[in-house]
Structures are given as structure tokens and as C-alpha cells.
CSV table of C-alpha atoms in Angstrom, one decimal:
chain,number,residue,atom,x,y,z
A,191,UNK,CA,91.3,14.1,-47.3
A,192,UNK,CA,89.0,16.8,-48.5
A,193,UNK,CA,88.1,19.9,-46.4
A,194,UNK,CA,85.3,22.2,-47.3
A,195,UNK,CA,84.6,26.0,-46.0
A,196,UNK,CA,80.5,25.9,-45.7
A,197,UNK,CA,80.8,26.0,-41.9
A,198,UNK,CA,83.6,22.9,-41.5
A,199,UNK,CA,83.4,19.9,-43.4
A,200,UNK,CA,86.0,17.3,-43.1
A,201,UNK,CA,86.6,13.5,-44.4
A,202,UNK,CA,89.3,11.7,-43.9
A,203,UNK,CA,90.1,8.1,-45.0
A,204,UNK,CA,92.1,5.4,-43.2
A,205,UNK,CA,92.6,2.4,-45.3
A,206,UNK,CA,93.9,-1.1,-43.1
A,207,UNK,CA,95.1,-4.4,-44.3
A,208,UNK,CA,92.2,-6.5,-43.6
A,209,UNK,CA,94.0,-9.1,-41.8
A,210,UNK,CA,91.5,-11.6,-42.7
A,211,UNK,CA,91.3,-14.6,-45.1
A,212,UNK,CA,91.5,-12.0,-48.0
A,213,UNK,CA,94.7,-10.5,-47.9
A,214,UNK,CA,94.5,-8.3,-50.8
A,215,UNK,CA,91.1,-6.7,-49.5
A,216,UNK,CA,91.5,-2.8,-48.3
A,217,UNK,CA,89.2,-2.2,-45.8
A,218,UNK,CA,88.4,1.4,-45.0
A,219,UNK,CA,87.3,3.8,-42.4
A,220,UNK,CA,85.5,7.0,-43.0
A,221,UNK,CA,85.5,9.4,-40.9
A,222,UNK,CA,83.1,12.6,-41.4
A,223,UNK,CA,83.4,16.1,-39.2
A,224,UNK,CA,81.4,18.8,-39.3
A,225,UNK,CA,82.1,22.2,-37.4
A,226,UNK,CA,80.2,25.3,-36.6
A,227,UNK,CA,82.6,28.1,-38.8
A,228,UNK,CA,81.6,30.9,-36.0
A,229,UNK,CA,81.7,29.0,-32.6
A,230,UNK,CA,83.9,25.8,-33.7
A,231,UNK,CA,81.7,23.5,-32.0
A,232,UNK,CA,81.5,19.8,-33.5
A,233,UNK,CA,78.0,19.3,-33.9
A,234,UNK,CA,78.3,16.1,-36.3
A,235,UNK,CA,80.6,13.2,-36.5
A,236,UNK,CA,80.1,10.0,-38.6
A,237,UNK,CA,82.0,7.0,-38.6
A,238,UNK,CA,81.5,4.6,-41.1
A,239,UNK,CA,83.2,1.3,-42.5
A,240,UNK,CA,81.8,0.3,-45.8
A,241,UNK,CA,81.9,-3.7,-46.5
A,242,UNK,CA,83.9,-5.2,-49.0
A,243,UNK,CA,82.5,-6.1,-52.3
A,244,UNK,CA,83.3,-9.4,-53.4
A,245,UNK,CA,84.1,-9.9,-56.9
A,246,UNK,CA,82.8,-12.5,-59.3
A,247,UNK,CA,85.9,-14.7,-58.5
A,248,UNK,CA,85.6,-15.4,-55.2
A,249,UNK,CA,82.0,-15.6,-55.0
A,250,UNK,CA,80.6,-19.3,-55.6
A,251,UNK,CA,78.3,-19.9,-58.0
A,252,UNK,CA,74.8,-18.6,-57.8
A,253,UNK,CA,72.0,-21.0,-56.2
A,254,UNK,CA,69.0,-20.1,-57.6
A,255,UNK,CA,67.1,-22.0,-54.5
A,256,UNK,CA,69.5,-20.2,-52.0
A,257,UNK,CA,70.2,-16.6,-53.5
A,258,UNK,CA,73.1,-14.3,-52.3
A,259,UNK,CA,72.8,-12.3,-49.2
A,260,UNK,CA,72.9,-8.6,-50.3
A,261,UNK,CA,76.3,-7.2,-50.0
A,262,UNK,CA,77.8,-10.5,-49.4
A,263,UNK,CA,79.1,-13.9,-51.1
A,264,UNK,CA,77.2,-15.5,-48.9
A,265,UNK,CA,73.8,-17.3,-49.7
A,266,UNK,CA,70.7,-17.9,-47.6
A,267,UNK,CA,72.0,-21.5,-47.0
A,268,UNK,CA,75.1,-20.1,-44.7
A,269,UNK,CA,73.8,-19.6,-41.1
A,270,UNK,CA,76.9,-16.9,-40.1
A,271,UNK,CA,77.0,-15.2,-43.3
A,272,UNK,CA,80.8,-15.3,-43.0
A,273,UNK,CA,81.8,-17.5,-45.7
A,274,UNK,CA,85.1,-19.2,-46.5
A,275,UNK,CA,86.0,-19.0,-42.8
A,276,UNK,CA,87.4,-21.8,-40.3
A,277,UNK,CA,84.5,-23.0,-38.4
A,278,UNK,CA,86.4,-22.6,-35.4
A,279,UNK,CA,86.9,-18.9,-36.0
A,280,UNK,CA,82.9,-18.7,-36.6
A,281,UNK,CA,82.4,-20.0,-33.2
A,282,UNK,CA,84.6,-17.8,-31.2
A,283,UNK,CA,83.4,-14.7,-32.8
A,284,UNK,CA,79.6,-16.1,-32.2
A,285,UNK,CA,81.2,-16.8,-28.7
A,286,UNK,CA,82.4,-13.3,-28.0
A,287,UNK,CA,79.5,-12.1,-29.5
A,288,UNK,CA,77.0,-14.0,-27.0
A,289,UNK,CA,79.3,-13.0,-24.0
A,290,UNK,CA,79.0,-9.5,-25.2
A,291,UNK,CA,75.4,-9.3,-25.1
A,292,UNK,CA,75.4,-11.6,-21.6
A,293,UNK,CA,77.8,-8.7,-19.9
A,294,UNK,CA,75.5,-6.0,-21.3
A,295,UNK,CA,72.5,-7.9,-20.0
A,296,UNK,CA,73.7,-8.1,-17.1
A,297,UNK,CA,74.9,-4.7,-16.5
A,298,UNK,CA,71.5,-3.4,-17.3
A,299,UNK,CA,69.7,-5.6,-14.9
A,300,UNK,CA,72.3,-4.5,-12.5
A,301,UNK,CA,71.5,-1.0,-13.4
A,302,UNK,CA,67.8,-1.5,-13.1
A,303,UNK,CA,68.2,-3.1,-10.2
A,304,UNK,CA,70.4,-0.6,-8.4
A,305,UNK,CA,68.1,2.0,-9.4
A,306,UNK,CA,65.1,-0.1,-8.6
A,307,UNK,CA,61.8,2.0,-7.4
A,308,UNK,CA,62.2,1.8,-3.5
A,309,UNK,CA,58.9,0.2,-1.9
A,310,UNK,CA,56.3,2.3,-1.2
A,311,UNK,CA,56.3,3.8,2.3
A,312,UNK,CA,53.4,2.7,4.6
A,313,UNK,CA,50.3,4.5,4.0
A,314,UNK,CA,49.9,7.8,5.8
A,315,UNK,CA,46.5,8.5,7.7
A,316,UNK,CA,44.7,10.6,5.8
A,317,UNK,CA,44.2,12.1,9.0
A,318,UNK,CA,47.1,14.2,10.7
A,319,UNK,CA,46.4,14.4,14.2
A,320,UNK,CA,49.0,16.3,15.6
A,321,UNK,CA,47.6,19.3,13.3
A,322,UNK,CA,43.9,18.9,14.8
A,323,UNK,CA,41.9,21.6,16.8
A,324,UNK,CA,40.7,19.1,19.2
A,325,UNK,CA,38.9,21.7,21.3
A,326,UNK,CA,36.3,21.1,18.4
A,327,UNK,CA,35.4,17.9,19.7
A,328,UNK,CA,34.4,16.0,23.0
A,329,UNK,CA,33.2,12.6,24.6
A,330,UNK,CA,30.0,13.0,26.8
A,331,UNK,CA,29.0,11.1,29.5
A,332,UNK,CA,26.0,11.5,32.2
A,333,UNK,CA,25.7,10.3,35.4
A,334,UNK,CA,22.5,9.9,37.6
A,335,UNK,CA,23.9,8.1,40.8
A,336,UNK,CA,27.1,7.1,42.3
A,337,UNK,CA,27.1,3.7,40.1
A,338,UNK,CA,27.0,5.5,36.5
A,339,UNK,CA,29.4,7.7,38.2
A,340,UNK,CA,32.2,5.8,38.8
A,341,UNK,CA,31.2,4.3,35.4
A,342,UNK,CA,31.8,7.4,33.5
A,343,UNK,CA,35.3,8.3,35.6
A,344,UNK,CA,36.4,4.6,34.4
A,345,UNK,CA,35.8,6.0,30.6
A,346,UNK,CA,37.3,9.0,31.2
A,347,UNK,CA,40.4,7.7,33.0
A,348,UNK,CA,41.0,5.0,29.5
A,349,UNK,CA,40.4,8.1,27.1
A,350,UNK,CA,43.1,9.6,28.6
A,351,UNK,CA,45.5,6.7,29.1
A,352,UNK,CA,44.6,5.9,25.5
A,353,UNK,CA,45.8,9.6,24.5
A,354,UNK,CA,42.6,11.0,23.3
A,355,UNK,CA,43.0,14.6,22.9
A,356,UNK,CA,39.5,15.5,22.8
A,357,UNK,CA,37.7,17.6,25.0
A,358,UNK,CA,35.4,15.5,27.6
A,359,UNK,CA,32.3,16.7,29.2
A,360,UNK,CA,30.0,15.0,31.9
A,361,UNK,CA,26.8,16.3,33.2
A,362,UNK,CA,25.4,15.5,36.6
A,363,UNK,CA,22.5,16.4,38.5
A,364,UNK,CA,22.4,20.2,39.8
A,365,UNK,CA,22.1,18.8,43.7
A,366,UNK,CA,25.4,17.1,43.4
A,367,UNK,CA,28.5,19.4,44.4
A,368,UNK,CA,32.1,19.6,44.4
A,369,UNK,CA,32.5,19.6,48.1
A,370,UNK,CA,34.1,16.9,50.0
A,371,UNK,CA,31.9,16.8,53.3
A,372,UNK,CA,33.4,13.6,54.9
A,373,UNK,CA,35.1,10.4,53.8
A,374,UNK,CA,32.1,9.1,52.4
A,375,UNK,CA,31.4,11.4,49.9
A,376,UNK,CA,32.6,9.7,47.2
A,377,UNK,CA,30.1,11.4,44.6
A,378,UNK,CA,32.1,14.7,44.9
A,379,UNK,CA,35.7,12.6,45.2
A,380,UNK,CA,34.9,11.3,41.9
A,381,UNK,CA,33.5,14.5,40.4
A,382,UNK,CA,36.8,16.4,41.3
A,383,UNK,CA,38.7,13.3,40.1
A,384,UNK,CA,37.0,13.7,36.9
A,385,UNK,CA,37.7,17.3,36.9
A,386,UNK,CA,41.4,17.4,38.2
A,387,UNK,CA,43.0,14.2,36.7
A,388,UNK,CA,41.2,13.1,33.6
A,389,UNK,CA,40.4,17.1,32.5
A,390,UNK,CA,36.8,16.7,32.6
A,391,UNK,CA,34.1,19.3,32.1
A,392,UNK,CA,31.4,19.1,34.7
A,393,UNK,CA,28.4,20.5,34.0
A,394,UNK,CA,25.5,20.4,36.4
A,395,UNK,CA,22.2,20.0,34.7
A,396,UNK,CA,18.2,19.2,35.5
A,397,UNK,CA,18.1,15.7,35.0
A,398,UNK,CA,14.8,15.1,33.1
A,399,UNK,CA,13.7,11.6,32.2
A,400,UNK,CA,10.5,9.3,31.6
A,401,UNK,CA,8.5,7.9,34.1
A,402,UNK,CA,7.9,4.6,33.4
A,403,UNK,CA,6.6,1.2,34.6
A,404,UNK,CA,9.2,-0.7,36.8
A,405,UNK,CA,9.9,-4.4,36.1
A,406,UNK,CA,12.9,-6.8,36.9
A,407,UNK,CA,15.6,-5.7,35.1
A,408,UNK,CA,15.0,-2.4,35.1
A,409,UNK,CA,17.7,0.3,35.6
A,410,UNK,CA,17.6,3.7,37.0
A,411,UNK,CA,19.5,5.0,34.4
A,412,UNK,CA,16.5,3.8,32.1
A,413,UNK,CA,14.3,6.7,33.3
A,414,UNK,CA,16.7,9.8,32.9
A,415,UNK,CA,17.9,8.0,30.0
A,416,UNK,CA,16.4,11.3,28.0
A,417,UNK,CA,19.8,12.9,29.3
A,418,UNK,CA,22.0,11.5,26.8
A,419,UNK,CA,20.2,14.1,24.4
A,420,UNK,CA,22.2,16.7,26.1
A,421,UNK,CA,24.7,15.9,23.8
A,422,UNK,CA,22.8,17.6,20.6
A,423,UNK,CA,22.8,20.7,22.4
A,424,UNK,CA,26.8,21.2,22.8
A,425,UNK,CA,26.9,23.3,19.8
A,426,UNK,CA,30.1,24.8,20.6
A,427,UNK,CA,31.9,21.7,19.0
A,428,UNK,CA,31.5,20.4,15.6
A,429,UNK,CA,31.2,16.3,16.8
A,430,UNK,CA,30.5,14.8,20.0
A,431,UNK,CA,30.5,11.1,21.1
A,432,UNK,CA,28.4,10.0,23.5
A,433,UNK,CA,29.0,6.5,24.7
A,434,UNK,CA,26.9,4.7,27.6
A,435,UNK,CA,29.2,4.3,30.8
A,436,UNK,CA,28.1,0.8,31.6
A,437,UNK,CA,31.0,-0.6,29.1
A,438,UNK,CA,34.7,-2.0,29.4
A,439,UNK,CA,36.3,0.6,27.0
A,440,UNK,CA,39.1,-1.3,24.8
A,441,UNK,CA,40.2,1.6,22.4
A,442,UNK,CA,40.1,4.7,21.2
A,443,UNK,CA,37.2,5.8,18.8
A,444,UNK,CA,38.8,9.3,17.7
A,445,UNK,CA,38.4,8.2,14.3
A,446,UNK,CA,34.8,8.7,14.6
A,447,UNK,CA,35.2,12.1,14.8
A,448,UNK,CA,36.3,12.5,11.5
A,449,UNK,CA,33.5,10.6,9.6
A,450,UNK,CA,31.8,12.2,6.5
A,451,UNK,CA,29.4,15.2,7.2
A,452,UNK,CA,26.3,13.4,9.0
A,453,UNK,CA,23.9,14.8,11.6
A,454,UNK,CA,24.1,11.1,13.5
A,455,UNK,CA,25.7,8.2,13.3
A,456,UNK,CA,24.5,4.9,14.9
A,457,UNK,CA,25.2,1.3,15.1
A,458,UNK,CA,22.8,-1.0,14.3
A,459,UNK,CA,21.1,-3.0,17.1
A,460,UNK,CA,22.2,-6.2,15.8
A,461,UNK,CA,20.8,-8.8,18.5
A,462,UNK,CA,17.2,-7.2,17.5
A,463,UNK,CA,17.2,-8.1,13.8
A,464,UNK,CA,15.3,-9.0,11.6
A,465,UNK,CA,14.7,-5.6,12.8
A,466,UNK,CA,16.9,-3.0,11.6
A,467,UNK,CA,16.9,-0.8,14.6
A,468,UNK,CA,20.1,1.3,15.8
A,469,UNK,CA,21.2,1.2,19.0
A,470,UNK,CA,21.6,4.3,21.6
A,471,UNK,CA,24.4,2.8,23.5
A,472,UNK,CA,27.0,4.5,20.9
A,473,UNK,CA,25.8,8.1,19.1
A,474,UNK,CA,28.0,10.3,17.1
A,475,UNK,CA,26.3,14.0,17.0
A,476,UNK,CA,26.7,17.2,15.1
A,477,UNK,CA,25.6,19.5,17.9
A,478,UNK,CA,23.2,22.4,16.7
A,479,UNK,CA,20.3,23.8,18.7
A,480,UNK,CA,17.9,23.2,16.3
A,481,UNK,CA,18.4,19.7,16.0
A,482,UNK,CA,18.2,19.6,20.1
A,483,UNK,CA,15.0,21.5,20.1
A,484,UNK,CA,13.7,18.7,17.6
A,485,UNK,CA,14.6,16.1,19.5
A,486,UNK,CA,13.6,17.3,23.1
A,487,UNK,CA,10.3,18.4,21.6
A,488,UNK,CA,10.0,14.7,20.3
A,489,UNK,CA,10.7,13.7,23.9
A,490,UNK,CA,7.8,15.8,25.2
A,491,UNK,CA,4.9,13.3,25.4
A,492,UNK,CA,6.8,10.7,27.1
A,493,UNK,CA,8.2,13.4,29.7
A,494,UNK,CA,4.7,14.7,30.5
A,495,UNK,CA,3.2,11.3,30.9
A,496,UNK,CA,1.0,11.8,27.8
A,497,UNK,CA,2.1,8.1,26.4
A,498,UNK,CA,3.2,5.5,28.2
A,499,UNK,CA,6.5,4.1,28.0
A,500,UNK,CA,7.5,0.5,28.5
A,501,UNK,CA,11.1,1.0,29.5
A,502,UNK,CA,11.7,-2.3,31.0
A,503,UNK,CA,11.9,-3.6,27.1
A,504,UNK,CA,14.3,-1.1,26.2
A,505,UNK,CA,15.1,2.4,26.6
A,506,UNK,CA,12.8,4.8,25.1
A,507,UNK,CA,15.9,7.5,24.4
A,508,UNK,CA,16.7,4.4,21.3
A,509,UNK,CA,12.9,4.4,20.1
A,510,UNK,CA,13.1,8.0,20.2
A,511,UNK,CA,16.2,8.3,17.9
A,512,UNK,CA,14.9,5.7,15.6
A,513,UNK,CA,12.1,7.4,15.3
A,514,UNK,CA,13.9,10.4,14.0
A,515,UNK,CA,17.0,9.3,12.5
A,516,UNK,CA,16.5,5.9,11.9
A,517,UNK,CA,15.8,6.1,7.7
A,518,UNK,CA,18.8,8.9,7.8
A,519,UNK,CA,21.6,7.8,10.1
A,520,UNK,CA,24.8,6.7,9.3
A,521,UNK,CA,25.1,2.9,10.3
A,522,UNK,CA,28.5,2.2,12.2
A,523,UNK,CA,29.9,-1.4,12.1
A,524,UNK,CA,28.7,-3.0,15.1
A,525,UNK,CA,31.6,-5.6,15.2
A,526,UNK,CA,33.5,-2.4,16.1
A,527,UNK,CA,31.3,-0.6,17.8
A,528,UNK,CA,28.3,-2.3,19.3
A,529,UNK,CA,29.7,-5.9,20.6
A,530,UNK,CA,27.3,-6.7,23.6
A,531,UNK,CA,29.1,-8.8,26.1
A,532,UNK,CA,26.1,-11.4,26.1
A,533,UNK,CA,27.6,-12.4,22.5
A,534,UNK,CA,29.8,-14.9,24.4
A,535,UNK,CA,26.9,-16.6,26.1
A,536,UNK,CA,25.2,-17.8,22.9
A,537,UNK,CA,25.7,-20.4,20.4
A,538,UNK,CA,24.0,-18.9,17.4
A,539,UNK,CA,26.1,-15.8,16.0
A,540,UNK,CA,24.7,-15.2,12.8
A,541,UNK,CA,23.2,-12.0,13.6
A,542,UNK,CA,26.4,-10.7,15.0
A,543,UNK,CA,28.5,-12.3,12.1
A,544,UNK,CA,25.8,-11.1,9.5
A,545,UNK,CA,26.3,-14.6,7.6
A,546,UNK,CA,26.0,-18.7,8.0
A,547,UNK,CA,29.4,-19.0,6.5
A,548,UNK,CA,31.7,-17.5,9.1
A,549,UNK,CA,33.2,-19.5,11.9
A,550,UNK,CA,32.9,-17.4,15.3
A,551,UNK,CA,36.4,-16.8,16.7
A,552,UNK,CA,36.1,-14.9,20.2
A,553,UNK,CA,39.6,-14.1,20.4
A,554,UNK,CA,39.2,-12.3,16.7
A,555,UNK,CA,35.8,-10.6,17.9
A,556,UNK,CA,36.9,-9.2,21.1
A,557,UNK,CA,40.2,-7.9,19.4
A,558,UNK,CA,38.0,-5.9,16.6
A,559,UNK,CA,35.6,-4.2,19.5
A,560,UNK,CA,36.2,-1.1,20.3
A,561,UNK,CA,34.2,-1.3,23.8
A,562,UNK,CA,32.0,-4.4,25.2
A,563,UNK,CA,28.8,-2.9,26.6
A,564,UNK,CA,27.8,-5.2,29.1
A,565,UNK,CA,24.5,-6.7,28.8
A,566,UNK,CA,23.7,-9.9,30.3
A,567,UNK,CA,20.0,-10.2,31.5
A,568,UNK,CA,19.2,-12.1,34.1
A,569,UNK,CA,23.2,-11.7,34.9
A,570,UNK,CA,23.5,-8.3,36.6
A,571,UNK,CA,25.9,-5.8,35.8
A,572,UNK,CA,29.0,-6.4,36.4
A,573,UNK,CA,29.3,-4.1,39.6
A,574,UNK,CA,26.8,-6.4,41.3
A,575,UNK,CA,28.8,-10.0,42.2
A,576,UNK,CA,27.4,-12.9,40.7
A,577,UNK,CA,25.7,-15.3,42.9
A,578,UNK,CA,26.7,-19.1,42.5
A,579,UNK,CA,23.4,-20.0,41.3
A,580,UNK,CA,23.4,-17.5,38.9
A,581,UNK,CA,27.0,-18.1,37.6
A,582,UNK,CA,26.3,-22.0,37.2
A,583,UNK,CA,23.1,-21.4,35.0
A,584,UNK,CA,24.3,-18.4,33.0
A,585,UNK,CA,27.9,-18.5,32.3
A,586,UNK,CA,29.2,-19.4,28.6
A,587,UNK,CA,28.7,-23.3,28.0
A,588,UNK,CA,31.6,-24.8,27.1
A,589,UNK,CA,31.8,-26.6,23.1
A,590,UNK,CA,32.5,-29.8,24.0
A,591,UNK,CA,31.0,-32.2,27.1
A,592,UNK,CA,29.7,-29.0,29.0
A,593,UNK,CA,29.0,-29.4,32.3
A,594,UNK,CA,31.3,-32.7,32.6
A,595,UNK,CA,34.7,-32.9,33.9
A,596,UNK,CA,35.6,-33.6,30.2
A,597,UNK,CA,34.4,-30.4,28.8
A,598,UNK,CA,36.6,-28.5,26.4
A,599,UNK,CA,36.4,-26.1,24.1
A,600,UNK,CA,35.4,-23.1,26.7
A,601,UNK,CA,37.5,-20.1,25.3
A,602,UNK,CA,33.7,-17.8,25.2
A,603,UNK,CA,33.9,-18.6,28.8
A,604,UNK,CA,37.0,-17.5,29.7
A,605,UNK,CA,36.8,-14.4,27.3
A,606,UNK,CA,33.3,-13.7,28.9
A,607,UNK,CA,34.9,-13.8,33.0
A,608,UNK,CA,37.9,-11.9,31.8
A,609,UNK,CA,35.7,-9.1,30.9
A,610,UNK,CA,33.8,-9.0,33.8
A,611,UNK,CA,37.1,-9.0,35.9
A,612,UNK,CA,38.9,-6.8,34.1
A,613,UNK,CA,35.6,-4.3,35.0
A,614,UNK,CA,35.9,-5.1,38.4
A,615,UNK,CA,39.3,-4.7,39.0
A,616,UNK,CA,39.2,-1.2,37.1
A,617,UNK,CA,36.2,-0.1,39.2
A,618,UNK,CA,38.5,-0.8,42.5
A,619,UNK,CA,41.8,0.9,41.2
A,620,UNK,CA,39.9,4.0,39.8
A,621,UNK,CA,37.3,4.9,41.7
A,622,UNK,CA,38.2,2.9,44.9
A,623,UNK,CA,35.0,1.0,44.9
A,624,UNK,CA,34.2,-2.4,45.4
A,625,UNK,CA,31.2,-4.7,43.8
A,626,UNK,CA,28.1,-4.9,45.5
A,627,UNK,CA,27.3,-8.3,46.9
A,628,UNK,CA,24.9,-10.5,44.8
A,629,UNK,CA,21.6,-10.4,45.7
A,630,UNK,CA,19.6,-13.0,47.8
């Protein structure tokens, strides 16, 4: 045993009898300990065992083809490097070694499993809706007659039911009022319902429209379609969504308030392809008085009759918006924000799907859509009942054996009728109005 005073260094050796096949060989266990002289802290412990050096007498004859291993009397020919030991002992030692490694590996696997990284939580929406200042956003509607007033109220009712927190604005003709004069004054009742029940800000305005030729299929609202341009002037909001009222709203569209900055966002009028026009049935606007003045100035020639506008083909507001924003507007996906009810009546869905490979699935299409816009000419709008002749001629055809008792594959027809029936039930429940009888 040795002790040195340079810090503190201790060395001692334990000599043990080796119970192996070398009875006369001494095995030593050497222990070195170093301590700090001042703090008495141990900072180094080294335990080591020297391998015995075989004597020449015990070593087998040297083989040039299989040289001895370093510090061993075994040659490369010996696999276990333990010479002159019974095979059973060698096997047991190797099995113990394998078992030890197996146990260690099992423990490591258990620790890794126990401390495994938990699956990532579901991604959180990048928008925390509870923290949004909803007074900065609004849905707008306009109504020029009782029919479209009911449609607008139905839209607001759906927004309320879906939990939308954005503000709601309804523009109506200034000659209307909020005083219910008698039981037949449905307009005043609906305005009060919108204001009191669905938290709508009702604003009287002077309705300005486009005078155009009327024809079969023209709508009274088309001549007043420029009223939707009022959305551009709602500068007290950061963003406004204007949706046509002749729709069946299916899902909230609050996500559109958080689009990247853009003056206007509109869906593609896919039914007009290959003409890449945008549709005005949905407009997402960043309001400003500057844009409002620009767009209303663009409409002056049509408003004053300086140009002739054929509103029976398509609405003038759509032409106006495409002329100004067709090359700069953000294009919304029409599958979610531009589905027409007439898509269920056609058998050629390439313009809607955008390719020739995808298989039309009416249930999937309806599940994706935020709303359905009623457009089925010559079928009348849903507040007018069908005549049997129109229904028989214009309803969606079945895929197999149409018009026969064996017809099948009629899912398009079922969904199409369901959309119309749902609108009519809602019109009755919300507005307390029945559909108009079918025209003769």
C-alpha cells in the first residue's frame, strides 16, 4: 500500500487466488484513489486488474500460421481466447455474456419505450378565434323585395346557429320601415327579426341599380345588383364578406376573414370555363372609401344609361368586378365557395372537377361545399314551386335506365331535391312564408 502527499494519492493491491485452471497464478486487483488535500473530495478512482502473463512453459508451440494473441497464450485459431478450459465452462460463460447483453438490451428498450416521445398533439388552428376582435369583421346582405329579404334573414339565422361571431349588416330600401302596421306587414316583421333575434345592423339606403332589358329568367334583383357594391364602402371593418342571398348556407365561412391581404377575393365562375371569369356570388372585400369611389365611378355609365346592359345573360356587377379585379383578385376554390345547384343536373362535371380523371361523387361534393347557390334555369328559384312538367323534364337523370321503372343510380336527383326541400322548410320555419305556386 502506498500513500503520497501531493493532494492525496492512495494505491493498494488485493491479491486473490485464482480458482481457475491456473491454481498457482495470482490475480491482483489494483485500486488508485486520488483526493483533494484541502476539500477531501475524491476526484479519481481507478480499479484495474492486470491480465496474467503466461509463462513459456504453459504456452503451446508457436504457430506461424496462427500467431498468439497479445497478452494471451491462445492463438487466432482459438475462438474464445480462453485456452485449456473445458468447453462446457466456455459455453456457460458465453451464454452468461449473451444473457447479460440480452438483459441490458431489454432494459434499454424498456427505458426507450417508457421515455418515448409522446405523439404530437393535434395541430392547433393558427387563428385563436376566442381572441379575435370580431367587431372588425362583418357579413353583408342586401334586400330589394320581400323574397330576398327572407333569403337574407335565412342566411343570418344560419350564421347565428353556426356560432359565427362576426357582425352582420343588412342594407334595405329607404322606403321600408320598422313599424309593423298590420299582420300582413311581413317586411317590417322580418327586419325586426333580423335586428332583434339575429343581431343584424339594418341600414336603410337608396337602392341604385342598372336599367336593362328584361327577358325570360331575369331576376328583379339583377337590376339592383350594384347594391352589393355598398360592401366596398364599409370602411369601419377590416374585411367584409358579401354572399348572395339565394343560397343554402351549409357551413360557416369565418375563415375567409383571415385570408392574406388582398383587396378582393372571389371564386371562379367555373361554369363559364374556358372563360376564366370570377363569380360575384361571393365577394371578400377589404373595404375602403377609395375603392368604393373607384368601383362606383366605373358603374356610372351603366347607371346613367350611357351603355346598354343585357342583365338577362348575366349580372352586370359580375362584369364590373371582373373588369377591375379580374387580374388581381385572389381566386377562391369554387368547390367550397362556388357550387351551383345545377351541377347536380349535368352529367359532364369536367369544368367543376377541373380534370378528366376524377370520379364525380355528389355526396363528397356537397360535404365540401360551404353553400349551394340556386341556379337551375329553366327551373325556377326555390321559393317558387315546380310544375310537374318542369320537374319531369329538368330534374337530374339517373345513371342507369333513366326514365324507366328499372332506373337506378339516382343519387344526384336525391341530393338536388333534398337541397330544394331543405330551403323550403327553412323558409317556412324562419320567415313563416310558403313557396309561391308554380306558374301556369
